[in-house]
Amino acid sequence: MKNVKTTILAILGVAMASLWPSKALARRSDREGLNFGTSFRILDNDDRGQQSSVSDQNTRTKSSGQAFSPYLGYSFGAINLGLLMNIENKSETFTESNIDKNQLISRDAQTSGKSLGLFSRFNFGKVMFFEAGLGMYSQSSTVQSETRSTDGELFAGSHSTHKSSGVGPGYHLGGGLEIPVDNGFFFSTSFMAHSYQLHDTTRSSYGSVIGSQEKRELSFGISYYN
Protein backbone atom coordinates (compact mmCIF):
# COMPACT_ATOMS: atom_id res chain seq x y z
CA MET A 1 0.00 0.00 0.00
CA LYS A 2 2.93 2.29 0.79
CA ASN A 3 4.35 1.71 -2.70
CA VAL A 4 1.00 2.61 -4.29
CA LYS A 5 0.85 5.88 -2.35
CA THR A 6 4.39 6.71 -3.41
CA THR A 7 3.49 6.09 -7.05
CA ILE A 8 0.38 8.30 -6.84
CA LEU A 9 2.50 11.13 -5.42
CA ALA A 10 5.03 10.64 -8.24
CA ILE A 11 2.29 10.90 -10.87
CA LEU A 12 0.90 14.04 -9.25
CA GLY A 13 4.40 15.49 -9.17
CA VAL A 14 4.78 14.89 -12.89
CA ALA A 15 1.45 16.58 -13.59
CA MET A 16 2.34 19.61 -11.45
CA ALA A 17 5.73 19.93 -13.14
CA SER A 18 3.95 20.54 -16.44
CA LEU A 19 2.39 23.70 -15.00
CA TRP A 20 5.71 25.15 -13.79
CA PRO A 21 6.89 27.89 -16.17
CA SER A 22 10.46 27.50 -17.38
CA LYS A 23 12.50 27.72 -20.52
CA ALA A 24 12.91 23.94 -20.54
CA LEU A 25 9.15 23.40 -20.75
CA ALA A 26 8.67 26.27 -23.17
CA ARG A 27 10.94 24.64 -25.72
CA ARG A 28 8.43 22.22 -27.19
CA SER A 29 9.66 19.65 -29.66
CA ASP A 30 7.68 17.56 -32.11
CA ARG A 31 6.32 15.42 -29.27
CA GLU A 32 2.86 17.00 -29.14
CA GLY A 33 -0.66 15.89 -29.94
CA LEU A 34 -2.21 12.46 -30.33
CA ASN A 35 0.42 9.73 -30.21
CA PHE A 36 0.60 5.95 -30.22
CA GLY A 37 3.18 3.22 -30.48
CA THR A 38 4.48 -0.02 -29.04
CA SER A 39 7.58 -1.41 -27.39
CA PHE A 40 8.73 -5.00 -27.49
CA ARG A 41 11.01 -7.42 -25.67
CA ILE A 42 12.32 -10.82 -26.78
CA LEU A 43 13.91 -13.40 -24.48
CA ASP A 44 15.89 -16.48 -25.49
CA ASN A 45 18.14 -18.25 -22.99
CA ASP A 46 19.87 -21.65 -22.77
CA ASP A 47 21.88 -22.49 -19.63
CA ARG A 48 23.75 -25.75 -19.07
CA GLY A 49 25.39 -27.16 -15.97
CA GLN A 50 27.70 -30.19 -15.91
CA GLN A 51 28.69 -32.63 -13.20
CA SER A 52 31.50 -31.33 -11.04
CA SER A 53 33.19 -31.83 -7.69
CA VAL A 54 30.32 -29.98 -5.98
CA SER A 55 27.42 -31.45 -7.97
CA ASP A 56 26.63 -34.91 -9.37
CA GLN A 57 23.92 -33.66 -11.72
CA ASN A 58 23.63 -32.35 -15.26
CA THR A 59 21.16 -29.49 -15.63
CA ARG A 60 19.73 -27.52 -18.53
CA THR A 61 17.34 -24.58 -18.47
CA LYS A 62 15.83 -23.20 -21.68
CA SER A 63 13.57 -20.17 -21.66
CA SER A 64 12.00 -18.02 -24.33
CA GLY A 65 9.41 -15.31 -24.40
CA GLN A 66 8.12 -12.15 -25.96
CA ALA A 67 6.20 -9.12 -24.77
CA PHE A 68 4.44 -6.21 -26.47
CA SER A 69 3.32 -2.96 -24.87
CA PRO A 70 1.05 -0.86 -27.15
CA TYR A 71 -0.14 2.51 -25.90
CA LEU A 72 -2.31 5.47 -26.89
CA GLY A 73 -1.80 8.95 -25.48
CA TYR A 74 -2.14 12.66 -25.91
CA SER A 75 0.84 14.93 -25.38
CA PHE A 76 0.62 18.57 -24.32
CA GLY A 77 4.33 19.01 -24.99
CA ALA A 78 5.76 18.52 -21.52
CA ILE A 79 3.17 15.99 -20.34
CA ASN A 80 1.89 12.92 -22.14
CA LEU A 81 -1.15 11.13 -20.66
CA GLY A 82 -2.61 7.90 -21.93
CA LEU A 83 -3.59 4.27 -21.78
CA LEU A 84 -1.00 1.45 -21.73
CA MET A 85 -1.42 -2.29 -22.31
CA ASN A 86 1.08 -5.12 -21.89
CA ILE A 87 0.86 -8.66 -23.33
CA GLU A 88 3.53 -11.17 -22.33
CA ASN A 89 4.15 -14.89 -22.92
CA LYS A 90 7.01 -16.98 -21.56
CA SER A 91 7.98 -20.65 -21.62
CA GLU A 92 10.66 -22.39 -19.58
CA THR A 93 11.94 -25.97 -19.63
CA PHE A 94 14.18 -27.38 -16.91
CA THR A 95 15.82 -30.82 -16.94
CA GLU A 96 18.05 -32.41 -14.33
CA SER A 97 19.72 -35.80 -14.80
CA ASN A 98 21.78 -37.94 -12.46
CA ILE A 99 23.50 -40.78 -14.33
CA ASP A 100 24.73 -42.48 -11.17
CA LYS A 101 21.21 -42.66 -9.70
CA ASN A 102 19.50 -43.27 -13.06
CA GLN A 103 17.14 -40.39 -12.41
CA LEU A 104 15.70 -37.69 -14.69
CA ILE A 105 13.62 -34.73 -13.52
CA SER A 106 11.93 -32.40 -16.01
CA ARG A 107 9.70 -29.38 -15.57
CA ASP A 108 7.87 -27.36 -18.22
CA ALA A 109 6.27 -23.99 -17.37
CA GLN A 110 4.03 -21.85 -19.59
CA THR A 111 3.19 -18.36 -18.34
CA SER A 112 1.06 -15.62 -19.86
CA GLY A 113 0.43 -12.18 -18.45
CA LYS A 114 -1.54 -9.04 -19.29
CA SER A 115 -1.91 -5.59 -17.82
CA LEU A 116 -3.96 -2.47 -18.55
CA GLY A 117 -3.53 0.92 -16.94
CA LEU A 118 -2.95 4.65 -17.15
CA PHE A 119 0.41 6.34 -17.56
CA SER A 120 1.77 9.86 -17.13
CA ARG A 121 4.94 10.75 -19.03
CA PHE A 122 7.03 13.87 -18.41
CA ASN A 123 8.94 14.91 -21.57
CA PHE A 124 12.15 16.89 -21.09
CA GLY A 125 15.52 17.51 -22.72
CA LYS A 126 13.94 17.25 -26.22
CA VAL A 127 14.33 13.43 -26.36
CA MET A 128 14.10 12.14 -22.75
CA PHE A 129 11.10 11.21 -20.60
CA PHE A 130 10.17 10.01 -17.14
CA GLU A 131 7.12 7.75 -16.77
CA ALA A 132 4.88 6.52 -13.97
CA GLY A 133 1.65 4.55 -14.12
CA LEU A 134 -0.98 2.51 -12.30
CA GLY A 135 -2.92 -0.49 -13.57
CA MET A 136 -4.31 -3.98 -13.12
CA TYR A 137 -2.16 -7.02 -13.79
CA SER A 138 -3.21 -10.61 -14.50
CA GLN A 139 -1.13 -13.75 -14.88
CA SER A 140 -1.81 -17.44 -15.47
CA SER A 141 0.64 -20.33 -15.51
CA THR A 142 0.72 -24.06 -16.09
CA VAL A 143 3.58 -26.13 -14.70
CA GLN A 144 4.07 -29.80 -15.60
CA SER A 145 6.61 -31.81 -13.60
CA GLU A 146 7.84 -35.31 -14.26
CA THR A 147 10.28 -37.58 -12.42
CA ARG A 148 11.59 -40.77 -14.01
CA SER A 149 13.98 -43.34 -12.62
CA THR A 150 15.28 -46.62 -14.04
CA ASP A 151 16.99 -49.50 -12.28
CA GLY A 152 17.79 -52.30 -14.67
CA GLU A 153 14.54 -53.32 -16.37
CA LEU A 154 12.35 -51.61 -13.80
CA PHE A 155 10.75 -48.21 -14.46
CA ALA A 156 9.21 -45.83 -11.96
CA GLY A 157 7.99 -42.32 -12.37
CA SER A 158 5.48 -39.64 -11.46
CA HIS A 159 3.79 -36.78 -13.28
CA SER A 160 1.96 -33.74 -11.93
CA THR A 161 0.31 -30.62 -13.37
CA HIS A 162 -0.23 -27.39 -11.48
CA LYS A 163 -2.28 -24.45 -12.73
CA SER A 164 -2.61 -21.02 -11.16
CA SER A 165 -4.22 -17.72 -12.08
CA GLY A 166 -4.09 -14.35 -10.38
CA VAL A 167 -5.05 -10.70 -10.79
CA GLY A 168 -4.21 -7.59 -8.82
CA PRO A 169 -3.11 -3.93 -8.77
CA GLY A 170 0.35 -2.66 -9.56
CA TYR A 171 2.45 0.22 -10.76
CA HIS A 172 5.49 0.97 -12.88
CA LEU A 173 8.21 3.63 -12.87
CA GLY A 174 11.03 4.38 -15.28
CA GLY A 175 12.41 6.52 -18.04
CA GLY A 176 13.75 6.45 -21.55
CA LEU A 177 14.50 8.17 -24.83
CA GLU A 178 12.46 9.03 -27.92
CA ILE A 179 14.74 9.78 -30.87
CA PRO A 180 13.08 11.41 -33.91
CA VAL A 181 13.38 9.48 -37.17
CA ASP A 182 11.18 11.15 -39.82
CA ASN A 183 7.60 12.26 -40.53
CA GLY A 184 6.47 12.06 -36.90
CA PHE A 185 8.05 8.67 -36.16
CA PHE A 186 10.33 8.15 -33.16
CA PHE A 187 12.60 5.30 -32.13
CA SER A 188 12.23 4.65 -28.40
CA THR A 189 14.07 2.78 -25.69
CA SER A 190 13.13 2.62 -22.03
CA PHE A 191 13.96 1.00 -18.70
CA MET A 192 10.96 0.24 -16.47
CA ALA A 193 10.47 -1.30 -13.04
CA HIS A 194 7.13 -3.04 -12.41
CA SER A 195 5.70 -4.09 -9.06
CA TYR A 196 2.34 -5.82 -8.58
CA GLN A 197 0.46 -8.15 -6.27
CA LEU A 198 -1.57 -11.13 -7.50
CA HIS A 199 -4.74 -12.51 -5.89
CA ASP A 200 -6.01 -16.02 -6.51
CA THR A 201 -8.83 -16.25 -9.08
CA THR A 202 -9.13 -20.04 -9.35
CA ARG A 203 -11.41 -20.39 -6.32
CA SER A 204 -13.09 -17.00 -6.14
CA SER A 205 -13.43 -13.81 -8.15
CA TYR A 206 -10.86 -12.00 -6.01
CA GLY A 207 -9.33 -14.39 -3.50
CA SER A 208 -6.34 -14.44 -1.19
CA VAL A 209 -2.93 -13.11 -2.15
CA ILE A 210 -0.83 -15.74 -3.94
CA GLY A 211 2.28 -13.65 -4.41
CA SER A 212 3.87 -10.40 -5.42
CA GLN A 213 6.27 -9.74 -8.26
CA GLU A 214 8.87 -7.14 -9.10
CA LYS A 215 10.62 -7.02 -12.45
CA ARG A 216 12.89 -4.68 -14.34
CA GLU A 217 13.06 -4.63 -18.11
CA LEU A 218 14.78 -2.89 -20.99
CA SER A 219 12.63 -2.52 -24.10
CA PHE A 220 12.76 -0.97 -27.55
CA GLY A 221 9.98 0.30 -29.78
CA ILE A 222 8.57 2.86 -32.13
CA SER A 223 6.10 5.70 -31.63
CA TYR A 224 4.25 8.19 -33.79
CA TYR A 225 3.03 11.72 -33.01
CA ASN A 226 0.25 13.18 -35.13
Short mmCIF file of C-alpha atoms in Angstrom, two decimals, residues 23 32 66 74 81 91 116 125 132 150 190 197 200 204 208 223:
data_model
loop_
_atom_site.label_atom_id
_atom_site.label_comp_id
_atom_site.label_asym_id
_atom_site.label_seq_id
_atom_site.Cartn_x
_atom_site.Cartn_y
_atom_site.Cartn_z
CA LYS A 23 12.50 27.72 -20.52
CA GLU A 32 2.86 17.00 -29.14
CA GLN A 66 8.12 -12.15 -25.96
CA TYR A 74 -2.14 12.66 -25.91
CA LEU A 81 -1.15 11.13 -20.66
CA SER A 91 7.98 -20.65 -21.62
CA LEU A 116 -3.96 -2.47 -18.55
CA GLY A 125 15.52 17.51 -22.72
CA ALA A 132 4.88 6.52 -13.97
CA THR A 150 15.28 -46.62 -14.04
CA SER A 190 13.13 2.62 -22.03
CA GLN A 197 0.46 -8.15 -6.27
CA ASP A 200 -6.01 -16.02 -6.51
CA SER A 204 -13.09 -17.00 -6.14
CA SER A 208 -6.34 -14.44 -1.19
CA SER A 223 6.10 5.70 -31.63
#
